[in-house]
């Protein structure tokens, strides 16, 4: 901008708390203020231009009575000046977009001011977009705080069936949010991550999930979800102080690369020694999940639904599933197929040698009591 107008210094300012703050500064070496510097608003050109007390074009500050006697003229070494207010939708004056040089420039004219005004309009749009994002983040954080403080999260349980006995061997605890906006749990956790509340929300979900464990029969385990970053939190292990870890399976829900598996091993070591089982979720969904399987020595591997869907009609998916089944047998781990929705898929998985399955065919996620009552004929029937 300043180069286009042949000026030495260009800056974007913000008005806040009775001050003019330099947000962004572009200048020739050794000239101009530092970003973050601030002055009393009433003592600045910016304020006078925004309030209409000073023209937006000042070719020679020494020839303008107001600017000639203003301390800032000497402090910043202003010889000529262009300035335009940044006015957001609704009429709020955000600040100004300005540029100046140390020497007078009598060639400055309305065309230069129009050029600066065009740049200011672009800046206004960018600031409004940024402000909208910040407002959205604030609203996200407020909603998540509301969930945590008013206990607006419920846990639904989805059965995991043992295909050898056709009984429920485990339940996966899945978070459901009982407040607006109506969006999936994945989006809630994504929002929490964006505003820095992911750890707190995940830990709350784990705590809620563990509350269901005493209601389940002794032979049925509970599967909970956590990201590696939460596992590394000192608060994570404390949640399991009184939990029967031999009845808990931890599903690691991370598709990105893990930088240091040793730290994760160390964080899980004592819990695994006490009986905790570790599962790698979404196997087959990407390269990183195979890295997790190899490096974490998982007790359980969960086949991703992308491999399971229509596996009865897809030889390539059958081949990849077979290789993972072989791997699980060779390494002593167990395998669960996720997202099973048809009898044909289930029979194909049985034929391939899959030990356990989960999906809408076996049962949808449901509140604890509903989940228990809906599985007549399983070990759960005796517990109701």
mmCIF file of N, CA and C in Angstrom, residues 5-120:
data_model
loop_
_atom_site.group_PDB
_atom_site.id
_atom_site.type_symbol
_atom_site.label_atom_id
_atom_site.label_comp_id
_atom_site.label_asym_id
_atom_site.label_seq_id
_atom_site.Cartn_x
_atom_site.Cartn_y
_atom_site.Cartn_z
ATOM 1 N N UNK A 5 1.696 4.263 -2.929
ATOM 2 C CA UNK A 5 1.465 5.700 -2.715
ATOM 3 C C UNK A 5 2.768 6.472 -2.511
ATOM 4 N N UNK A 6 3.893 5.771 -2.639
ATOM 5 C CA UNK A 6 5.220 6.381 -2.498
ATOM 6 C C UNK A 6 5.392 7.033 -1.127
ATOM 7 N N UNK A 7 5.041 6.285 -0.097
ATOM 8 C CA UNK A 7 5.177 6.756 1.277
ATOM 9 C C UNK A 7 6.199 5.895 2.027
ATOM 10 N N UNK A 8 6.773 6.444 3.085
ATOM 11 C CA UNK A 8 7.799 5.737 3.846
ATOM 12 C C UNK A 8 7.211 4.785 4.889
ATOM 13 N N UNK A 9 6.054 5.110 5.427
ATOM 14 C CA UNK A 9 5.445 4.328 6.506
ATOM 15 C C UNK A 9 3.962 4.111 6.212
ATOM 16 N N UNK A 10 3.508 2.891 6.410
ATOM 17 C CA UNK A 10 2.081 2.578 6.322
ATOM 18 C C UNK A 10 1.684 1.761 7.536
ATOM 19 N N UNK A 11 0.494 1.979 8.058
ATOM 20 C CA UNK A 11 0.095 1.214 9.242
ATOM 21 C C UNK A 11 -1.421 1.079 9.345
ATOM 22 N N UNK A 12 -1.813 0.034 10.063
ATOM 23 C CA UNK A 12 -3.207 -0.191 10.442
ATOM 24 C C UNK A 12 -3.292 0.003 11.944
ATOM 25 N N UNK A 13 -4.217 0.831 12.390
ATOM 26 C CA UNK A 13 -4.350 1.086 13.826
ATOM 27 C C UNK A 13 -5.705 0.624 14.336
ATOM 28 N N UNK A 14 -5.756 0.437 15.649
ATOM 29 C CA UNK A 14 -7.016 0.086 16.318
ATOM 30 C C UNK A 14 -7.252 1.058 17.464
ATOM 31 N N UNK A 15 -8.503 1.468 17.616
ATOM 32 C CA UNK A 15 -8.883 2.320 18.744
ATOM 33 C C UNK A 15 -9.436 1.423 19.856
ATOM 34 N N UNK A 16 -8.823 1.483 21.018
ATOM 35 C CA UNK A 16 -9.312 0.674 22.138
ATOM 36 C C UNK A 16 -8.815 1.260 23.449
ATOM 37 N N UNK A 17 -9.711 1.345 24.417
ATOM 38 C CA UNK A 17 -9.324 1.810 25.740
ATOM 39 C C UNK A 17 -8.755 3.211 25.773
ATOM 40 N N UNK A 18 -9.243 4.074 24.894
ATOM 41 C CA UNK A 18 -8.756 5.444 24.864
ATOM 42 C C UNK A 18 -7.387 5.610 24.238
ATOM 43 N N UNK A 19 -6.945 4.563 23.525
ATOM 44 C CA UNK A 19 -5.636 4.609 22.884
ATOM 45 C C UNK A 19 -5.733 4.274 21.406
ATOM 46 N N UNK A 20 -4.731 4.740 20.660
ATOM 47 C CA UNK A 20 -4.532 4.308 19.272
ATOM 48 C C UNK A 20 -3.346 3.343 19.282
ATOM 49 N N UNK A 21 -3.614 2.094 18.879
ATOM 50 C CA UNK A 21 -2.587 1.059 18.894
ATOM 51 C C UNK A 21 -2.199 0.701 17.472
ATOM 52 N N UNK A 22 -0.882 0.618 17.219
ATOM 53 C CA UNK A 22 -0.386 0.198 15.909
ATOM 54 C C UNK A 22 -0.459 -1.326 15.818
ATOM 55 N N UNK A 23 -1.347 -1.837 14.974
ATOM 56 C CA UNK A 23 -1.482 -3.284 14.807
ATOM 57 C C UNK A 23 -0.466 -3.827 13.821
ATOM 58 N N UNK A 24 -0.435 -3.243 12.639
ATOM 59 C CA UNK A 24 0.494 -3.667 11.590
ATOM 60 C C UNK A 24 1.222 -2.440 11.062
ATOM 61 N N UNK A 25 2.523 -2.569 10.884
ATOM 62 C CA UNK A 25 3.338 -1.456 10.386
ATOM 63 C C UNK A 25 4.241 -1.956 9.273
ATOM 64 N N UNK A 26 4.239 -1.234 8.157
ATOM 65 C CA UNK A 26 5.156 -1.508 7.045
ATOM 66 C C UNK A 26 5.927 -0.214 6.787
ATOM 67 N N UNK A 27 7.254 -0.273 6.838
ATOM 68 C CA UNK A 27 8.010 0.975 6.713
ATOM 69 C C UNK A 27 9.410 0.742 6.158
ATOM 70 N N UNK A 28 10.021 1.823 5.749
ATOM 71 C CA UNK A 28 11.416 1.796 5.345
ATOM 72 C C UNK A 28 12.265 1.486 6.577
ATOM 73 N N UNK A 29 13.422 0.831 6.393
ATOM 74 C CA UNK A 29 14.276 0.507 7.542
ATOM 75 C C UNK A 29 14.586 1.741 8.381
ATOM 76 N N UNK A 30 14.433 1.600 9.692
ATOM 77 C CA UNK A 30 14.756 2.689 10.606
ATOM 78 C C UNK A 30 13.676 3.729 10.762
ATOM 79 N N UNK A 31 12.569 3.565 10.092
ATOM 80 C CA UNK A 31 11.484 4.549 10.178
ATOM 81 C C UNK A 31 10.220 3.882 10.717
ATOM 82 N N UNK A 32 9.343 4.679 11.274
ATOM 83 C CA UNK A 32 8.036 4.179 11.685
ATOM 84 C C UNK A 32 8.004 3.631 13.095
ATOM 85 N N UNK A 33 6.813 3.531 13.663
ATOM 86 C CA UNK A 33 6.616 3.000 15.016
ATOM 87 C C UNK A 33 6.701 1.475 15.038
ATOM 88 N N UNK A 34 6.796 0.917 16.232
ATOM 89 C CA UNK A 34 6.815 -0.527 16.400
ATOM 90 C C UNK A 34 5.386 -1.058 16.508
ATOM 91 N N UNK A 35 5.099 -2.190 15.889
ATOM 92 C CA UNK A 35 3.776 -2.799 16.089
ATOM 93 C C UNK A 35 3.524 -3.025 17.577
ATOM 94 N N UNK A 36 2.342 -2.703 18.030
ATOM 95 C CA UNK A 36 2.012 -2.840 19.442
ATOM 96 C C UNK A 36 2.148 -1.558 20.231
ATOM 97 N N UNK A 37 2.902 -0.585 19.681
ATOM 98 C CA UNK A 37 3.040 0.701 20.369
ATOM 99 C C UNK A 37 1.692 1.416 20.399
ATOM 100 N N UNK A 38 1.489 2.236 21.423
ATOM 101 C CA UNK A 38 0.195 2.911 21.567
ATOM 102 C C UNK A 38 0.389 4.340 22.060
ATOM 103 N N UNK A 39 -0.587 5.189 21.733
ATOM 104 C CA UNK A 39 -0.601 6.590 22.160
ATOM 105 C C UNK A 39 -2.005 6.948 22.623
ATOM 106 N N UNK A 40 -2.103 8.028 23.384
ATOM 107 C CA UNK A 40 -3.425 8.530 23.740
ATOM 108 C C UNK A 40 -4.192 8.884 22.471
ATOM 109 N N UNK A 41 -5.392 8.367 22.367
ATOM 110 C CA UNK A 41 -6.174 8.506 21.145
ATOM 111 C C UNK A 41 -6.375 9.969 20.745
ATOM 112 N N UNK A 42 -6.682 10.814 21.709
ATOM 113 C CA UNK A 42 -7.006 12.207 21.394
ATOM 114 C C UNK A 42 -5.809 12.998 20.878
ATOM 115 N N UNK A 43 -4.603 12.457 21.051
ATOM 116 C CA UNK A 43 -3.400 13.168 20.620
ATOM 117 C C UNK A 43 -2.911 12.703 19.253
ATOM 118 N N UNK A 44 -3.750 11.953 18.519
ATOM 119 C CA UNK A 44 -3.311 11.366 17.253
ATOM 120 C C UNK A 44 -4.046 11.950 16.057
ATOM 121 N N UNK A 45 -3.359 11.899 14.910
ATOM 122 C CA UNK A 45 -4.010 12.242 13.647
ATOM 123 C C UNK A 45 -5.204 11.315 13.422
ATOM 124 N N UNK A 46 -5.006 10.030 13.768
ATOM 125 C CA UNK A 46 -6.026 9.011 13.493
ATOM 126 C C UNK A 46 -7.382 9.417 14.074
ATOM 127 N N UNK A 47 -7.370 9.842 15.318
ATOM 128 C CA UNK A 47 -8.614 10.215 15.989
ATOM 129 C C UNK A 47 -9.263 11.421 15.325
ATOM 130 N N UNK A 48 -8.442 12.405 14.973
ATOM 131 C CA UNK A 48 -8.983 13.625 14.366
ATOM 132 C C UNK A 48 -9.546 13.352 12.971
ATOM 133 N N UNK A 49 -8.883 12.467 12.222
ATOM 134 C CA UNK A 49 -9.402 12.108 10.895
ATOM 135 C C UNK A 49 -10.710 11.330 11.037
ATOM 136 N N UNK A 50 -10.755 10.388 11.995
ATOM 137 C CA UNK A 50 -11.953 9.562 12.179
ATOM 138 C C UNK A 50 -13.149 10.379 12.643
ATOM 139 N N UNK A 51 -12.895 11.470 13.366
ATOM 140 C CA UNK A 51 -13.997 12.308 13.867
ATOM 141 C C UNK A 51 -14.284 13.499 12.963
ATOM 142 N N UNK A 52 -13.567 13.574 11.831
ATOM 143 C CA UNK A 52 -13.821 14.646 10.877
ATOM 144 C C UNK A 52 -13.200 15.977 11.243
ATOM 145 N N UNK A 53 -12.330 15.997 12.243
ATOM 146 C CA UNK A 53 -11.688 17.248 12.657
ATOM 147 C C UNK A 53 -10.451 17.566 11.823
ATOM 148 N N UNK A 54 -10.024 16.562 11.055
ATOM 149 C CA UNK A 54 -8.829 16.729 10.233
ATOM 150 C C UNK A 54 -9.076 16.054 8.894
ATOM 151 N N UNK A 55 -8.625 16.685 7.824
ATOM 152 C CA UNK A 55 -8.799 16.106 6.488
ATOM 153 C C UNK A 55 -7.954 14.850 6.339
ATOM 154 N N UNK A 56 -8.383 13.964 5.430
ATOM 155 C CA UNK A 56 -7.636 12.731 5.198
ATOM 156 C C UNK A 56 -6.363 12.936 4.399
ATOM 157 N N UNK A 57 -6.211 14.103 3.758
ATOM 158 C CA UNK A 57 -4.996 14.424 3.000
ATOM 159 C C UNK A 57 -4.304 15.612 3.671
ATOM 160 N N UNK A 58 -3.033 15.422 4.033
ATOM 161 C CA UNK A 58 -2.240 16.529 4.581
ATOM 162 C C UNK A 58 -0.909 16.548 3.828
ATOM 163 N N UNK A 59 -0.820 17.315 2.744
ATOM 164 C CA UNK A 59 0.413 17.333 1.941
ATOM 165 C C UNK A 59 1.615 17.885 2.711
ATOM 166 N N UNK A 60 1.361 18.827 3.621
ATOM 167 C CA UNK A 60 2.463 19.443 4.373
ATOM 168 C C UNK A 60 1.970 19.697 5.796
ATOM 169 N N UNK A 61 2.438 18.894 6.733
ATOM 170 C CA UNK A 61 1.946 19.006 8.114
ATOM 171 C C UNK A 61 2.345 20.322 8.773
ATOM 172 N N UNK A 62 3.435 20.907 8.308
ATOM 173 C CA UNK A 62 3.866 22.180 8.905
ATOM 174 C C UNK A 62 2.970 23.337 8.478
ATOM 175 N N UNK A 63 2.250 23.155 7.358
ATOM 176 C CA UNK A 63 1.362 24.207 6.856
ATOM 177 C C UNK A 63 -0.060 24.067 7.374
ATOM 178 N N UNK A 64 -0.338 22.996 8.091
ATOM 179 C CA UNK A 64 -1.667 22.755 8.660
ATOM 180 C C UNK A 64 -1.631 23.160 10.136
ATOM 181 N N UNK A 65 -2.410 24.146 10.548
ATOM 182 C CA UNK A 65 -2.343 24.666 11.920
ATOM 183 C C UNK A 65 -2.470 23.587 13.000
ATOM 184 N N UNK A 66 -3.393 22.635 12.812
ATOM 185 C CA UNK A 66 -3.584 21.616 13.851
ATOM 186 C C UNK A 66 -2.378 20.701 13.972
ATOM 187 N N UNK A 67 -1.915 20.176 12.836
ATOM 188 C CA UNK A 67 -0.826 19.202 12.878
ATOM 189 C C UNK A 67 0.516 19.840 13.207
ATOM 190 N N UNK A 68 0.674 21.094 12.860
ATOM 191 C CA UNK A 68 1.960 21.755 13.099
ATOM 192 C C UNK A 68 2.304 21.808 14.581
ATOM 193 N N UNK A 69 1.284 21.896 15.428
ATOM 194 C CA UNK A 69 1.538 22.012 16.865
ATOM 195 C C UNK A 69 1.296 20.721 17.642
ATOM 196 N N UNK A 70 0.987 19.626 16.945
ATOM 197 C CA UNK A 70 0.753 18.350 17.638
ATOM 198 C C UNK A 70 2.083 17.657 17.932
ATOM 199 N N UNK A 71 2.329 17.222 19.175
ATOM 200 C CA UNK A 71 3.590 16.561 19.523
ATOM 201 C C UNK A 71 3.904 15.348 18.653
ATOM 202 N N UNK A 72 2.862 14.613 18.230
ATOM 203 C CA UNK A 72 3.096 13.402 17.453
ATOM 204 C C UNK A 72 3.743 13.705 16.110
ATOM 205 N N UNK A 73 3.552 14.913 15.597
ATOM 206 C CA UNK A 73 4.163 15.295 14.322
ATOM 207 C C UNK A 73 5.677 15.211 14.422
ATOM 208 N N UNK A 74 6.202 15.728 15.526
ATOM 209 C CA UNK A 74 7.648 15.698 15.731
ATOM 210 C C UNK A 74 8.121 14.317 16.162
ATOM 211 N N UNK A 75 7.346 13.679 17.032
ATOM 212 C CA UNK A 75 7.740 12.362 17.553
ATOM 213 C C UNK A 75 7.920 11.345 16.433
ATOM 214 N N UNK A 76 6.972 11.299 15.509
ATOM 215 C CA UNK A 76 7.045 10.338 14.404
ATOM 216 C C UNK A 76 7.728 10.913 13.169
ATOM 217 N N UNK A 77 8.000 12.198 13.176
ATOM 218 C CA UNK A 77 8.647 12.825 12.019
ATOM 219 C C UNK A 77 7.745 12.835 10.804
ATOM 220 N N UNK A 78 6.535 13.361 10.964
ATOM 221 C CA UNK A 78 5.543 13.330 9.886
ATOM 222 C C UNK A 78 5.614 14.616 9.072
ATOM 223 N N UNK A 79 5.923 14.451 7.774
ATOM 224 C CA UNK A 79 5.948 15.603 6.875
ATOM 225 C C UNK A 79 4.695 15.703 6.029
ATOM 226 N N UNK A 80 4.165 14.555 5.595
ATOM 227 C CA UNK A 80 2.894 14.492 4.859
ATOM 228 C C UNK A 80 2.139 13.262 5.323
ATOM 229 N N UNK A 81 0.819 13.249 5.100
ATOM 230 C CA UNK A 81 0.004 12.214 5.739
ATOM 231 C C UNK A 81 -1.257 11.936 4.937
ATOM 232 N N UNK A 82 -1.607 10.648 4.870
ATOM 233 C CA UNK A 82 -2.890 10.201 4.323
ATOM 234 C C UNK A 82 -3.527 9.272 5.347
ATOM 235 N N UNK A 83 -4.822 9.436 5.607
ATOM 236 C CA UNK A 83 -5.484 8.570 6.569
ATOM 237 C C UNK A 83 -6.948 8.380 6.251
ATOM 238 N N UNK A 84 -7.433 7.146 6.490
ATOM 239 C CA UNK A 84 -8.836 6.795 6.242
ATOM 240 C C UNK A 84 -9.343 5.984 7.433
ATOM 241 N N UNK A 85 -10.515 6.306 7.982
ATOM 242 C CA UNK A 85 -11.059 5.509 9.085
ATOM 243 C C UNK A 85 -11.520 4.133 8.614
ATOM 244 N N UNK A 86 -11.383 3.144 9.486
ATOM 245 C CA UNK A 86 -11.906 1.796 9.253
ATOM 246 C C UNK A 86 -13.217 1.691 10.026
ATOM 247 N N UNK A 87 -14.328 1.672 9.302
ATOM 248 C CA UNK A 87 -15.651 1.628 9.935
ATOM 249 C C UNK A 87 -16.295 0.274 9.633
ATOM 250 N N UNK A 88 -16.547 -0.498 10.673
ATOM 251 C CA UNK A 88 -17.128 -1.824 10.508
ATOM 252 C C UNK A 88 -18.635 -1.730 10.320
ATOM 253 N N UNK A 89 -19.255 -2.790 9.759
ATOM 254 C CA UNK A 89 -20.716 -2.811 9.637
ATOM 255 C C UNK A 89 -21.360 -2.546 11.001
ATOM 256 N N UNK A 90 -22.339 -1.684 11.015
ATOM 257 C CA UNK A 90 -22.943 -1.287 12.280
ATOM 258 C C UNK A 90 -22.460 0.064 12.751
ATOM 259 N N UNK A 91 -21.419 0.589 12.061
ATOM 260 C CA UNK A 91 -20.956 1.933 12.369
ATOM 261 C C UNK A 91 -19.824 2.036 13.362
ATOM 262 N N UNK A 92 -19.335 0.906 13.886
ATOM 263 C CA UNK A 92 -18.234 0.960 14.851
ATOM 264 C C UNK A 92 -16.930 1.339 14.158
ATOM 265 N N UNK A 93 -16.253 2.378 14.685
ATOM 266 C CA UNK A 93 -14.959 2.789 14.136
ATOM 267 C C UNK A 93 -13.881 1.910 14.758
ATOM 268 N N UNK A 94 -13.330 1.028 13.950
ATOM 269 C CA UNK A 94 -12.303 0.101 14.423
ATOM 270 C C UNK A 94 -10.980 0.815 14.640
ATOM 271 N N UNK A 95 -10.610 1.671 13.697
ATOM 272 C CA UNK A 95 -9.326 2.367 13.744
ATOM 273 C C UNK A 95 -9.103 3.097 12.440
ATOM 274 N N UNK A 96 -7.871 3.108 11.960
ATOM 275 C CA UNK A 96 -7.563 3.787 10.699
ATOM 276 C C UNK A 96 -6.533 3.013 9.898
ATOM 277 N N UNK A 97 -6.519 3.305 8.601
ATOM 278 C CA UNK A 97 -5.453 2.863 7.708
ATOM 279 C C UNK A 97 -4.756 4.135 7.235
ATOM 280 N N UNK A 98 -3.464 4.254 7.513
ATOM 281 C CA UNK A 98 -2.753 5.510 7.259
ATOM 282 C C UNK A 98 -1.372 5.254 6.667
ATOM 283 N N UNK A 99 -0.819 6.293 6.070
ATOM 284 C CA UNK A 99 0.570 6.260 5.642
ATOM 285 C C UNK A 99 1.138 7.676 5.693
ATOM 286 N N UNK A 100 2.458 7.752 5.851
ATOM 287 C CA UNK A 100 3.083 9.073 5.914
ATOM 288 C C UNK A 100 4.551 8.986 5.511
ATOM 289 N N UNK A 101 5.124 10.148 5.254
ATOM 290 C CA UNK A 101 6.552 10.277 4.961
ATOM 291 C C UNK A 101 7.117 11.438 5.770
ATOM 292 N N UNK A 102 8.444 11.487 5.858
ATOM 293 C CA UNK A 102 9.090 12.516 6.662
ATOM 294 C C UNK A 102 9.128 13.880 6.013
ATOM 295 N N UNK A 103 8.984 13.929 4.700
ATOM 296 C CA UNK A 103 9.026 15.202 3.985
ATOM 297 C C UNK A 103 7.652 15.552 3.434
ATOM 298 N N UNK A 104 7.360 16.837 3.268
ATOM 299 C CA UNK A 104 6.093 17.234 2.640
ATOM 300 C C UNK A 104 6.004 16.709 1.212
ATOM 301 N N UNK A 105 4.776 16.509 0.749
ATOM 302 C CA UNK A 105 4.547 16.050 -0.624
ATOM 303 C C UNK A 105 3.301 16.763 -1.137
ATOM 304 N N UNK A 106 3.521 17.872 -1.811
ATOM 305 C CA UNK A 106 2.397 18.699 -2.276
ATOM 306 C C UNK A 106 1.653 18.099 -3.453
ATOM 307 N N UNK A 107 2.163 16.961 -3.970
ATOM 308 C CA UNK A 107 1.462 16.322 -5.093
ATOM 309 C C UNK A 107 0.331 15.405 -4.623
ATOM 310 N N UNK A 108 0.210 15.162 -3.321
ATOM 311 C CA UNK A 108 -0.878 14.320 -2.821
ATOM 312 C C UNK A 108 -2.224 14.923 -3.188
ATOM 313 N N UNK A 109 -3.147 14.057 -3.659
ATOM 314 C CA UNK A 109 -4.440 14.566 -4.118
ATOM 315 C C UNK A 109 -5.565 13.583 -3.797
ATOM 316 N N UNK A 110 -6.762 13.911 -4.269
ATOM 317 C CA UNK A 110 -7.931 13.073 -3.984
ATOM 318 C C UNK A 110 -7.796 11.669 -4.561
ATOM 319 N N UNK A 111 -7.087 11.532 -5.664
ATOM 320 C CA UNK A 111 -6.892 10.200 -6.242
ATOM 321 C C UNK A 111 -6.098 9.313 -5.284
ATOM 322 N N UNK A 112 -5.086 9.882 -4.619
ATOM 323 C CA UNK A 112 -4.319 9.118 -3.638
ATOM 324 C C UNK A 112 -5.209 8.701 -2.464
ATOM 325 N N UNK A 113 -6.062 9.628 -2.042
ATOM 326 C CA UNK A 113 -6.974 9.302 -0.942
ATOM 327 C C UNK A 113 -7.969 8.217 -1.358
ATOM 328 N N UNK A 114 -8.422 8.263 -2.607
ATOM 329 C CA UNK A 114 -9.339 7.225 -3.110
ATOM 330 C C UNK A 114 -8.653 5.866 -3.137
ATOM 331 N N UNK A 115 -7.371 5.866 -3.514
ATOM 332 C CA UNK A 115 -6.607 4.616 -3.519
ATOM 333 C C UNK A 115 -6.514 4.049 -2.109
ATOM 334 N N UNK A 116 -6.186 4.907 -1.146
ATOM 335 C CA UNK A 116 -6.101 4.457 0.242
ATOM 336 C C UNK A 116 -7.465 3.980 0.742
ATOM 337 N N UNK A 117 -8.524 4.650 0.331
ATOM 338 C CA UNK A 117 -9.881 4.248 0.720
ATOM 339 C C UNK A 117 -10.210 2.850 0.198
ATOM 340 N N UNK A 118 -9.760 2.547 -1.021
ATOM 341 C CA UNK A 118 -9.990 1.212 -1.592
ATOM 342 C C UNK A 118 -9.268 0.148 -0.768
ATOM 343 N N UNK A 119 -8.024 0.441 -0.369
ATOM 344 C CA UNK A 119 -7.288 -0.484 0.496
ATOM 345 C C UNK A 119 -8.005 -0.635 1.840
ATOM 346 N N UNK A 120 -8.547 0.469 2.345
ATOM 347 C CA UNK A 120 -9.245 0.433 3.634
ATOM 348 C C UNK A 120 -10.492 -0.449 3.565
#
